[in-house]
Amino acid sequence: MKRVLIAVFKQEVGSFNPKPTQFNDFEIRRGSALIDDLRPTNTTTGGAIEVFTERGNIEIVPTYAAWARTTGGLVVQQDLDRLIDELLAEVHANAQVDGACISMHGAMAGASEGDPEGRVLAGIREAIGDVPIVANLDLHAVVSQRMVDMTDALVLLHTYPHVDMRQTGRRSAKVLLEIMEGGAKPTSARVQIPLLARGDQLITTTGKFGEALAVCQEIEASEGGLAAGINIGNPFTDTPDLQSNIFVTTDNNPERAEKEALRLARFMWQHRALFVADLTSLEDAVQLAEATDGLTVFSDAADSTASGASGDSNAIFCGLLEHNYSKKALLPLVDAPAVSKAHAAGVGATLTLDLGGSIDPERFTPLSLEVYVQTLSDGDFTYEGGLPAEAGRTAVLIHGQHAILATEHIAASVGLRIFQAHGLEPTDYDLVVCKSPNGFRIHYEALAARIVAVDVPGSTSANLKSLPYIQCVRPIFPLDEEVVPPFSLEEV
């Protein structure tokens, strides 16, 4: 019976979010708890466990799982060092294996370290030696050459918004088994693209990006195609490796891998103008919502708690008040000081609170409002995918006809459950604000009469030129003019 090591190391960092990610922001699982807790979830690890279990002749060797409860700012360096040291200690203690399947998001960064995933993979390679390593990644990963060098294949998500986490875990496990048991000899190609991509054309069911990912799926389904993916990076993880990439892995056919990767890179570059977000001004967005019959959903991608933002933006709420929005709105807000005062006052109290700007005051000025405290809770709930959420103490605050779900900690406001768990049904409102660029569509598209991507400030703004990049690859589209890709646009 062959032994396969598994480990998990996940966080998506927003470099422009001033609130750092700390050790206590991570869920940690060791040994068998890793399998027990992740097996049923819609995660890449759950999918990989499923395949290895189905195979029957594989002994799963669980080591260490660390995943952040939500996205956040740069990881405190000593906390990052602790996470990596603990993970690698478990790997060294279980190093006699025949292969490894590693689950990562790929867009983590420390306060002084831009490639923690590469460091982890290098440490795993050093511990287990020359046996196959396959890593699965989010397509928003920021991929270093070290990550490529330390693995035999990288397997990426194929959907946006992301729905194929479990399937991707299954794909990565099957690639590993093809190498371990099937005699496959992985030959990989990487093509780098100086491109940061945003906007609705990334939606894989309807956008141009979906056409390219369909080609990746065709490659994987073909004879000798092991893995193919398009990595567009997280535009808010400002590290030296930030750009887009194509990855293709074939079975002992490097020429084909290179040819397919170049074909996909040319496609992405040819259509790069489509991968710029189309945003609506706040005033126009409010007018659209006012005129809409049925539910309107505002995408506040600029303060996306699913992309690395702080969640304390009050920009849209200020706009609703300024432009006299007359209907009922439901909004999320991360604001620990306001929540603390609401809990001290108790349910049924009416008090004046400063709302917003508690984390990122350089972007958001607190708004002083009288609110009614409708409900209070501990903020624990379960996301749609089955993972636990700990939003910290939570308060539902009412101002006029509007409801604000205020949380002590950052939580992803992508699905419906964050509201429903606190007694709020989004369909009871005329307008719901989701702090997410597109992930919310999985849950809201069938419910919404209108969806509007709003142009407001924030550390994860889709208006990329508004962000203070320092480290990413330059020149890069769309930040710079006349960018020339490092590959021929003509097929040879």
Short mmCIF file of C-alpha atoms in Angstrom, two decimals:
data_model
loop_
_atom_site.label_atom_id
_atom_site.label_comp_id
_atom_site.label_asym_id
_atom_site.label_seq_id
_atom_site.Cartn_x
_atom_site.Cartn_y
_atom_site.Cartn_z
CA MET A 1 0.00 0.00 0.00
CA LYS A 2 1.40 3.38 -1.04
CA ARG A 3 1.42 6.34 1.33
CA VAL A 4 0.30 9.82 0.29
CA LEU A 5 1.02 12.83 2.46
CA ILE A 6 -1.54 15.64 2.52
CA ALA A 7 -1.20 19.16 3.94
CA VAL A 8 -3.17 22.40 3.70
CA PHE A 9 -1.81 25.97 3.72
CA LYS A 10 -4.31 28.65 2.70
CA GLN A 11 -4.76 32.39 2.93
CA GLU A 12 -5.55 35.12 0.39
CA VAL A 13 -3.84 38.33 1.36
CA GLY A 14 -4.73 41.89 0.48
CA SER A 15 -1.50 43.87 0.68
CA PHE A 16 -3.36 47.20 0.85
CA ASN A 17 -5.48 46.19 3.86
CA PRO A 18 -3.90 47.77 6.98
CA LYS A 19 -5.20 45.03 9.32
CA PRO A 20 -2.62 42.21 9.51
CA THR A 21 -3.51 38.52 9.56
CA GLN A 22 -2.43 36.83 12.80
CA PHE A 23 -1.91 33.22 13.88
CA ASN A 24 -5.25 33.18 15.70
CA ASP A 25 -7.03 34.00 12.43
CA PHE A 26 -6.24 30.49 11.17
CA GLU A 27 -8.05 27.22 11.70
CA ILE A 28 -5.50 24.52 12.52
CA ARG A 29 -5.97 20.77 12.16
CA ARG A 30 -3.40 18.07 12.80
CA GLY A 31 -3.34 14.40 11.92
CA SER A 32 -6.64 12.55 11.65
CA ALA A 33 -8.65 15.69 12.53
CA LEU A 34 -7.58 17.05 9.14
CA ILE A 35 -9.35 14.16 7.40
CA ASP A 36 -12.37 14.07 9.72
CA ASP A 37 -13.14 17.78 9.42
CA LEU A 38 -12.34 18.35 5.73
CA ARG A 39 -13.56 15.10 4.17
CA PRO A 40 -17.22 16.28 3.80
CA THR A 41 -16.49 19.87 2.76
CA ASN A 42 -16.54 21.48 -0.67
CA THR A 43 -12.79 21.99 -0.57
CA THR A 44 -9.87 20.76 -2.63
CA THR A 45 -8.73 18.72 0.34
CA GLY A 46 -12.13 17.07 0.64
CA GLY A 47 -11.99 16.08 -3.02
CA ALA A 48 -8.47 14.68 -2.75
CA ILE A 49 -9.37 12.63 0.32
CA GLU A 50 -12.35 11.22 -1.58
CA VAL A 51 -10.19 9.99 -4.49
CA PHE A 52 -7.53 8.41 -2.27
CA THR A 53 -10.24 6.68 -0.24
CA GLU A 54 -11.97 5.40 -3.36
CA ARG A 55 -8.72 3.95 -4.67
CA GLY A 56 -8.55 1.62 -1.68
CA ASN A 57 -4.83 0.89 -1.89
CA ILE A 58 -3.68 4.31 -0.67
CA GLU A 59 -2.81 5.13 2.91
CA ILE A 60 -3.54 8.82 3.52
CA VAL A 61 -0.91 10.44 5.75
CA PRO A 62 -2.49 13.62 7.16
CA THR A 63 -0.02 16.12 8.56
CA TYR A 64 -1.09 19.73 9.10
CA ALA A 65 -3.82 22.03 7.85
CA ALA A 66 -3.84 25.79 8.31
CA TRP A 67 -6.46 27.90 6.60
CA ALA A 68 -7.48 31.45 7.40
CA ARG A 69 -11.10 31.91 8.41
CA THR A 70 -11.27 34.89 6.05
CA THR A 71 -8.97 36.84 3.79
CA GLY A 72 -6.98 39.64 5.38
CA GLY A 73 -3.91 41.82 5.35
CA LEU A 74 -0.28 40.68 5.31
CA VAL A 75 0.47 37.87 7.76
CA VAL A 76 2.49 38.94 10.79
CA GLN A 77 5.93 37.54 10.00
CA GLN A 78 6.52 35.71 13.29
CA ASP A 79 3.07 34.15 13.00
CA LEU A 80 3.80 33.07 9.43
CA ASP A 81 7.09 31.56 10.58
CA ARG A 82 5.22 29.66 13.28
CA LEU A 83 2.66 28.28 10.82
CA ILE A 84 5.35 27.12 8.42
CA ASP A 85 7.53 25.65 11.17
CA GLU A 86 4.60 23.70 12.60
CA LEU A 87 3.56 22.40 9.18
CA LEU A 88 7.06 21.31 8.23
CA ALA A 89 7.59 19.66 11.62
CA GLU A 90 4.55 17.46 10.95
CA VAL A 91 5.84 16.70 7.45
CA HIS A 92 9.28 15.71 8.75
CA ALA A 93 7.63 13.42 11.29
CA ASN A 94 5.78 11.65 8.46
CA ALA A 95 8.33 11.88 5.67
CA GLN A 96 8.37 8.22 4.55
CA VAL A 97 5.78 8.56 1.80
CA ASP A 98 5.38 7.78 -1.89
CA GLY A 99 3.88 11.12 -2.87
CA ALA A 100 2.26 14.31 -1.60
CA CYS A 101 -0.90 16.24 -2.43
CA ILE A 102 -0.77 19.78 -1.09
CA SER A 103 -3.76 22.15 -0.98
CA MET A 104 -2.99 25.86 -1.15
CA HIS A 105 -4.77 29.03 -2.13
CA GLY A 106 -1.52 30.51 -3.37
CA ALA A 107 -1.95 34.22 -2.60
CA MET A 108 -0.47 34.36 0.89
CA ALA A 109 2.19 36.89 1.82
CA GLY A 110 3.93 37.84 5.02
CA ALA A 111 4.94 41.24 6.28
CA SER A 112 8.45 40.63 4.94
CA GLU A 113 8.03 37.50 2.82
CA GLY A 114 6.36 37.39 -0.58
CA ASP A 115 6.52 33.66 -1.30
CA PRO A 116 5.50 31.60 1.76
CA GLU A 117 3.97 28.89 -0.43
CA GLY A 118 7.29 28.43 -2.20
CA ARG A 119 9.01 28.15 1.17
CA VAL A 120 6.52 25.51 2.31
CA LEU A 121 6.84 23.46 -0.88
CA ALA A 122 10.64 23.66 -0.72
CA GLY A 123 10.51 22.43 2.88
CA ILE A 124 8.21 19.55 1.93
CA ARG A 125 10.48 18.60 -0.97
CA GLU A 126 13.50 18.61 1.32
CA ALA A 127 11.70 16.39 3.83
CA ILE A 128 10.17 13.75 1.54
CA GLY A 129 12.79 13.66 -1.18
CA ASP A 130 12.38 12.71 -4.82
CA VAL A 131 8.78 11.52 -4.82
CA PRO A 132 5.93 13.19 -6.74
CA ILE A 133 4.41 16.37 -5.31
CA VAL A 134 1.21 17.81 -6.78
CA ALA A 135 -0.23 21.06 -5.47
CA ASN A 136 -3.72 22.37 -6.13
CA LEU A 137 -4.22 26.13 -6.23
CA ASP A 138 -6.88 28.78 -6.59
CA LEU A 139 -6.71 30.41 -10.02
CA HIS A 140 -6.05 33.67 -8.11
CA ALA A 141 -2.77 32.28 -6.76
CA VAL A 142 0.43 34.29 -7.12
CA VAL A 143 2.89 31.70 -8.40
CA SER A 144 6.66 31.87 -7.94
CA GLN A 145 9.25 29.92 -9.88
CA ARG A 146 10.14 28.16 -6.64
CA MET A 147 6.58 26.80 -6.41
CA VAL A 148 6.92 25.47 -9.96
CA ASP A 149 10.35 23.97 -9.33
CA MET A 150 9.29 22.16 -6.14
CA THR A 151 6.26 20.40 -7.65
CA ASP A 152 5.64 17.89 -10.40
CA ALA A 153 2.34 19.53 -11.39
CA LEU A 154 0.13 22.44 -10.42
CA VAL A 155 -3.62 21.88 -10.68
CA LEU A 156 -5.80 25.01 -10.69
CA LEU A 157 -9.48 25.74 -10.23
CA HIS A 158 -11.41 25.96 -13.50
CA THR A 159 -14.38 28.11 -12.43
CA TYR A 160 -15.04 31.70 -11.43
CA PRO A 161 -17.00 32.27 -9.29
CA HIS A 162 -15.42 29.22 -7.71
CA VAL A 163 -17.66 26.16 -7.49
CA ASP A 164 -15.22 23.38 -8.40
CA MET A 165 -13.08 23.18 -5.28
CA ARG A 166 -13.89 19.57 -4.54
CA GLN A 167 -13.57 18.60 -8.22
CA THR A 168 -10.17 20.30 -8.40
CA GLY A 169 -9.01 18.34 -5.38
CA ARG A 170 -10.12 15.18 -7.16
CA ARG A 171 -8.25 16.23 -10.32
CA SER A 172 -5.06 16.88 -8.38
CA ALA A 173 -5.27 13.52 -6.60
CA LYS A 174 -5.76 11.72 -9.92
CA VAL A 175 -2.73 13.48 -11.43
CA LEU A 176 -0.63 12.39 -8.47
CA LEU A 177 -1.82 8.81 -8.85
CA GLU A 178 -1.08 8.90 -12.60
CA ILE A 179 2.51 9.79 -11.74
CA MET A 180 2.84 7.44 -8.75
CA GLU A 181 1.07 4.38 -10.15
CA GLY A 182 0.41 5.00 -13.83
CA GLY A 183 3.97 5.70 -14.89
CA ALA A 184 3.23 9.20 -16.18
CA LYS A 185 6.28 11.41 -16.66
CA PRO A 186 5.16 15.01 -16.07
CA THR A 187 6.60 17.66 -18.41
CA SER A 188 5.42 21.18 -17.68
CA ALA A 189 5.39 24.56 -19.40
CA ARG A 190 4.79 27.96 -17.86
CA VAL A 191 4.10 31.12 -19.84
CA GLN A 192 4.03 34.40 -17.92
CA ILE A 193 1.61 37.15 -18.97
CA PRO A 194 2.01 40.77 -17.77
CA LEU A 195 -1.72 41.04 -17.07
CA LEU A 196 -3.95 41.79 -14.09
CA ALA A 197 -7.49 40.69 -14.87
CA ARG A 198 -10.79 41.91 -13.40
CA GLY A 199 -14.38 42.24 -14.56
CA ASP A 200 -17.39 40.22 -15.62
CA GLN A 201 -15.64 38.62 -18.59
CA LEU A 202 -13.92 36.43 -16.01
CA ILE A 203 -17.24 34.74 -15.16
CA THR A 204 -16.61 31.32 -16.65
CA THR A 205 -20.19 30.47 -17.59
CA THR A 206 -20.67 33.62 -19.68
CA GLY A 207 -17.34 35.42 -20.17
CA LYS A 208 -14.38 35.13 -22.52
CA PHE A 209 -12.28 33.63 -19.74
CA GLY A 210 -14.59 30.62 -19.75
CA GLU A 211 -13.60 29.89 -23.34
CA ALA A 212 -9.95 29.68 -22.36
CA LEU A 213 -10.69 27.46 -19.38
CA ALA A 214 -12.73 25.17 -21.63
CA VAL A 215 -9.53 24.67 -23.65
CA CYS A 216 -7.75 23.75 -20.41
CA GLN A 217 -10.40 21.14 -19.72
CA GLU A 218 -10.03 19.76 -23.23
CA ILE A 219 -6.27 19.43 -22.72
CA GLU A 220 -6.75 17.58 -19.44
CA ALA A 221 -9.30 15.23 -21.03
CA SER A 222 -7.01 14.42 -23.97
CA GLU A 223 -4.50 11.61 -24.24
CA GLY A 224 -1.33 12.67 -22.42
CA GLY A 225 -2.83 15.83 -20.91
CA LEU A 226 -2.27 15.82 -17.15
CA ALA A 227 -3.07 19.39 -16.03
CA ALA A 228 -3.82 22.75 -17.60
CA GLY A 229 -4.80 25.99 -15.94
CA ILE A 230 -4.85 29.76 -16.17
CA ASN A 231 -3.62 31.63 -13.14
CA ILE A 232 -4.73 35.28 -13.12
CA GLY A 233 -3.31 36.09 -9.70
CA ASN A 234 -4.95 38.01 -6.88
CA PRO A 235 -4.46 41.64 -8.00
CA PHE A 236 -4.34 42.71 -4.36
CA THR A 237 -1.40 40.54 -3.28
CA ASP A 238 1.32 42.96 -4.26
CA THR A 239 4.42 40.76 -4.46
CA PRO A 240 7.19 40.46 -7.08
CA ASP A 241 5.50 37.43 -8.69
CA LEU A 242 2.12 39.07 -9.22
CA GLN A 243 0.99 38.59 -12.84
CA SER A 244 -0.94 36.00 -14.85
CA ASN A 245 0.41 32.61 -15.93
CA ILE A 246 -0.46 29.63 -18.05
CA PHE A 247 0.47 26.18 -16.74
CA VAL A 248 0.27 23.02 -18.84
CA THR A 249 1.58 19.61 -17.79
CA THR A 250 1.72 16.71 -20.22
CA ASP A 251 2.88 13.12 -20.01
CA ASN A 252 6.41 13.13 -21.40
CA ASN A 253 5.66 15.68 -24.12
CA PRO A 254 7.36 19.01 -23.38
CA GLU A 255 6.85 20.32 -26.90
CA ARG A 256 3.09 19.91 -26.64
CA ALA A 257 3.03 21.49 -23.17
CA GLU A 258 4.85 24.55 -24.50
CA LYS A 259 2.64 24.80 -27.58
CA GLU A 260 -0.61 24.57 -25.61
CA ALA A 261 0.59 27.06 -23.00
CA LEU A 262 1.53 29.59 -25.68
CA ARG A 263 -1.83 29.13 -27.39
CA LEU A 264 -3.65 29.98 -24.16
CA ALA A 265 -1.33 32.89 -23.38
CA ARG A 266 -1.97 34.43 -26.81
CA PHE A 267 -5.72 34.06 -26.29
CA MET A 268 -5.60 35.85 -22.93
CA TRP A 269 -3.41 38.63 -24.30
CA GLN A 270 -5.52 39.09 -27.42
CA HIS A 271 -8.61 39.64 -25.25
CA ARG A 272 -6.93 41.58 -22.43
CA ALA A 273 -9.11 44.68 -22.95
CA LEU A 274 -12.12 42.59 -21.92
CA PHE A 275 -10.55 41.83 -18.55
CA VAL A 276 -11.02 45.35 -17.20
CA ALA A 277 -13.91 45.89 -14.79
CA ASP A 278 -16.92 47.92 -15.91
CA LEU A 279 -17.92 49.91 -12.83
CA THR A 280 -20.92 52.15 -12.10
CA SER A 281 -20.65 55.39 -10.11
CA LEU A 282 -22.29 55.32 -6.69
CA GLU A 283 -24.85 57.97 -7.59
CA ASP A 284 -25.88 56.13 -10.76
CA ALA A 285 -25.98 52.83 -8.88
CA VAL A 286 -28.38 54.26 -6.30
CA GLN A 287 -30.63 55.60 -9.05
CA LEU A 288 -30.65 52.18 -10.73
CA ALA A 289 -31.58 50.50 -7.46
CA GLU A 290 -34.34 53.03 -6.84
CA ALA A 291 -35.84 52.29 -10.26
CA THR A 292 -35.59 48.50 -10.01
CA ASP A 293 -38.57 46.29 -9.22
CA GLY A 294 -37.25 43.34 -7.26
CA LEU A 295 -33.97 42.71 -5.52
CA THR A 296 -30.90 44.75 -6.45
CA VAL A 297 -27.47 43.46 -5.43
CA PHE A 298 -24.56 45.88 -5.16
CA SER A 299 -21.12 44.36 -5.58
CA ASP A 300 -18.74 46.24 -3.31
CA ALA A 301 -15.62 44.60 -4.75
CA ALA A 302 -13.50 47.45 -3.40
CA ASP A 303 -14.06 46.26 0.18
CA SER A 304 -14.26 42.54 -0.59
CA THR A 305 -13.82 40.45 2.52
CA ALA A 306 -13.35 37.54 0.11
CA SER A 307 -10.35 39.21 -1.58
CA GLY A 308 -8.30 40.61 1.30
CA ALA A 309 -10.11 43.83 2.28
CA SER A 310 -10.90 45.10 5.76
CA GLY A 311 -14.71 45.09 5.45
CA ASP A 312 -15.17 48.41 7.27
CA SER A 313 -16.19 50.51 4.27
CA ASN A 314 -19.28 52.64 4.84
CA ALA A 315 -19.01 54.22 1.37
CA ILE A 316 -22.14 52.61 -0.08
CA PHE A 317 -24.22 53.27 3.03
CA CYS A 318 -23.16 56.94 2.94
CA GLY A 319 -24.19 57.05 -0.73
CA LEU A 320 -27.61 55.58 0.02
CA LEU A 321 -28.24 58.30 2.61
CA GLU A 322 -26.75 61.08 0.49
CA HIS A 323 -28.80 60.16 -2.57
CA ASN A 324 -31.99 59.53 -0.57
CA TYR A 325 -32.49 55.85 -1.33
CA SER A 326 -36.08 55.24 -0.22
CA LYS A 327 -36.26 51.45 -0.16
CA LYS A 328 -34.95 48.82 2.30
CA ALA A 329 -31.23 48.01 2.21
CA LEU A 330 -29.24 45.27 3.92
CA LEU A 331 -25.51 45.87 4.39
CA PRO A 332 -22.57 44.09 6.09
CA LEU A 333 -19.97 46.03 8.08
CA VAL A 334 -16.92 45.02 10.08
CA ASP A 335 -16.84 47.35 13.08
CA ALA A 336 -15.67 45.98 16.43
CA PRO A 337 -16.06 49.26 18.39
CA ALA A 338 -19.66 49.70 17.25
CA VAL A 339 -20.47 46.06 18.04
CA SER A 340 -18.97 46.41 21.51
CA LYS A 341 -21.14 49.44 22.28
CA ALA A 342 -24.23 47.72 20.91
CA HIS A 343 -23.62 44.68 23.12
CA ALA A 344 -23.11 46.94 26.13
CA ALA A 345 -26.38 48.75 25.39
CA GLY A 346 -28.36 45.55 24.80
CA VAL A 347 -31.19 44.45 22.52
CA GLY A 348 -33.87 47.12 22.20
CA ALA A 349 -31.53 50.02 22.88
CA THR A 350 -31.34 53.11 20.72
CA LEU A 351 -27.96 54.81 20.63
CA THR A 352 -25.67 56.88 18.44
CA LEU A 353 -22.72 55.03 16.94
CA ASP A 354 -19.80 55.86 14.68
CA LEU A 355 -20.08 53.33 11.86
CA GLY A 356 -17.28 52.40 9.45
CA GLY A 357 -13.63 53.36 9.17
CA SER A 358 -12.59 51.49 12.30
CA ILE A 359 -9.83 49.57 10.47
CA ASP A 360 -8.99 51.63 7.39
CA PRO A 361 -9.62 55.25 8.47
CA GLU A 362 -7.45 56.64 5.67
CA ARG A 363 -10.10 55.47 3.18
CA PHE A 364 -13.30 55.68 5.24
CA THR A 365 -14.54 58.36 7.63
CA PRO A 366 -16.78 57.12 10.45
CA LEU A 367 -20.45 57.98 9.99
CA SER A 368 -22.30 59.04 13.17
CA LEU A 369 -25.84 57.65 13.18
CA GLU A 370 -28.64 56.81 15.58
CA VAL A 371 -29.42 53.08 15.42
CA TYR A 372 -31.72 50.59 17.08
CA VAL A 373 -30.16 47.34 18.33
CA GLN A 374 -32.40 44.62 16.92
CA THR A 375 -30.42 41.46 17.76
CA LEU A 376 -27.08 40.41 19.27
CA SER A 377 -25.18 37.14 18.84
CA ASP A 378 -21.79 35.44 19.07
CA GLY A 379 -21.41 35.49 15.26
CA ASP A 380 -20.70 31.79 14.79
CA PHE A 381 -22.25 30.19 11.69
CA THR A 382 -21.40 27.86 8.82
CA TYR A 383 -20.60 28.98 5.27
CA GLU A 384 -22.40 27.42 2.32
CA GLY A 385 -19.40 25.19 1.57
CA GLY A 386 -19.48 23.62 5.04
CA LEU A 387 -16.58 25.47 6.68
CA PRO A 388 -17.12 27.18 10.05
CA ALA A 389 -17.23 30.96 10.31
CA GLU A 390 -16.42 33.00 13.39
CA ALA A 391 -17.51 36.59 12.81
CA GLY A 392 -17.06 37.44 16.47
CA ARG A 393 -19.73 39.26 18.41
CA THR A 394 -22.36 40.52 16.00
CA ALA A 395 -25.13 43.10 16.08
CA VAL A 396 -28.04 43.79 13.75
CA LEU A 397 -28.45 47.55 13.74
CA ILE A 398 -31.46 49.36 12.28
CA HIS A 399 -31.34 52.89 10.92
CA GLY A 400 -34.64 53.95 9.38
CA GLN A 401 -35.59 51.27 6.86
CA HIS A 402 -32.04 49.95 6.55
CA ALA A 403 -30.40 47.00 8.37
CA ILE A 404 -26.67 46.74 9.06
CA LEU A 405 -25.08 43.43 10.01
CA ALA A 406 -22.11 44.60 12.08
CA THR A 407 -19.47 42.03 12.98
CA GLU A 408 -16.51 42.13 15.31
CA HIS A 409 -14.24 40.15 12.96
CA ILE A 410 -13.88 39.97 9.20
CA ALA A 411 -16.22 37.44 7.62
CA ALA A 412 -16.86 36.76 3.94
CA SER A 413 -20.14 38.41 2.91
CA VAL A 414 -20.54 36.34 -0.25
CA GLY A 415 -23.49 34.03 0.37
CA LEU A 416 -26.83 34.28 2.11
CA ARG A 417 -25.97 32.40 5.28
CA ILE A 418 -24.00 35.22 6.86
CA PHE A 419 -27.27 37.16 6.93
CA GLN A 420 -29.67 34.27 7.53
CA ALA A 421 -27.68 33.05 10.54
CA HIS A 422 -28.48 36.38 12.19
CA GLY A 423 -32.20 36.46 11.41
CA LEU A 424 -31.93 38.47 8.20
CA GLU A 425 -33.41 37.15 4.96
CA PRO A 426 -31.86 38.97 1.97
CA THR A 427 -34.99 38.54 -0.16
CA ASP A 428 -36.94 40.61 2.38
CA TYR A 429 -34.94 43.64 1.24
CA ASP A 430 -34.89 45.71 -1.93
CA LEU A 431 -31.09 46.08 -1.93
CA VAL A 432 -28.34 43.82 -0.59
CA VAL A 433 -24.68 44.80 -0.52
CA CYS A 434 -22.19 41.93 -1.03
CA LYS A 435 -18.55 42.68 -0.34
CA SER A 436 -17.39 40.44 -3.17
CA PRO A 437 -16.44 40.95 -6.83
CA ASN A 438 -18.31 37.98 -8.30
CA GLY A 439 -18.41 35.06 -5.88
CA PHE A 440 -21.79 36.22 -4.60
CA ARG A 441 -23.37 35.45 -8.00
CA ILE A 442 -23.53 31.74 -7.17
CA HIS A 443 -26.02 32.58 -4.43
CA TYR A 444 -27.77 35.71 -5.70
CA GLU A 445 -27.96 35.54 -9.50
CA ALA A 446 -31.24 33.60 -9.47
CA LEU A 447 -32.71 35.97 -6.88
CA ALA A 448 -31.63 39.35 -8.21
CA ALA A 449 -33.51 41.53 -10.66
CA ARG A 450 -30.35 43.65 -11.09
CA ILE A 451 -26.67 43.35 -10.16
CA VAL A 452 -24.49 46.46 -10.10
CA ALA A 453 -20.70 46.63 -9.68
CA VAL A 454 -20.22 49.90 -7.79
CA ASP A 455 -17.17 52.13 -8.13
CA VAL A 456 -16.25 53.10 -4.56
CA PRO A 457 -12.92 53.34 -2.71
CA GLY A 458 -11.32 50.31 -1.07
CA SER A 459 -8.19 48.23 -0.71
CA THR A 460 -9.46 45.66 -3.24
CA SER A 461 -10.89 48.05 -5.79
CA ALA A 462 -11.45 46.66 -9.29
CA ASN A 463 -10.29 50.09 -10.43
CA LEU A 464 -6.72 48.80 -10.25
CA LYS A 465 -5.12 52.12 -11.12
CA SER A 466 -6.43 53.48 -7.81
CA LEU A 467 -4.20 51.12 -5.81
CA PRO A 468 -0.63 51.86 -4.63
CA TYR A 469 1.33 49.02 -6.25
CA ILE A 470 5.00 48.76 -5.32
CA GLN A 471 6.23 45.22 -5.98
CA CYS A 472 4.25 43.59 -8.80
CA VAL A 473 5.71 42.97 -12.25
CA ARG A 474 5.99 46.19 -14.26
CA PRO A 475 5.08 47.15 -16.89
CA ILE A 476 1.78 45.32 -16.65
CA PHE A 477 -1.66 45.74 -18.20
CA PRO A 478 -3.81 47.67 -17.35
CA LEU A 479 -1.59 49.69 -15.00
CA ASP A 480 0.82 50.70 -17.76
CA GLU A 481 0.65 51.76 -21.40
CA GLU A 482 2.22 49.90 -24.32
CA VAL A 483 2.95 46.67 -22.46
CA VAL A 484 4.74 44.08 -24.59
CA PRO A 485 4.30 40.41 -23.62
CA PRO A 486 7.42 38.19 -23.32
CA PHE A 487 6.17 35.77 -25.99
CA SER A 488 5.46 35.92 -29.69
CA LEU A 489 1.90 36.80 -30.65
CA GLU A 490 2.26 34.86 -33.89
CA GLU A 491 1.99 31.11 -33.93
CA VAL A 492 5.25 29.68 -35.28
#
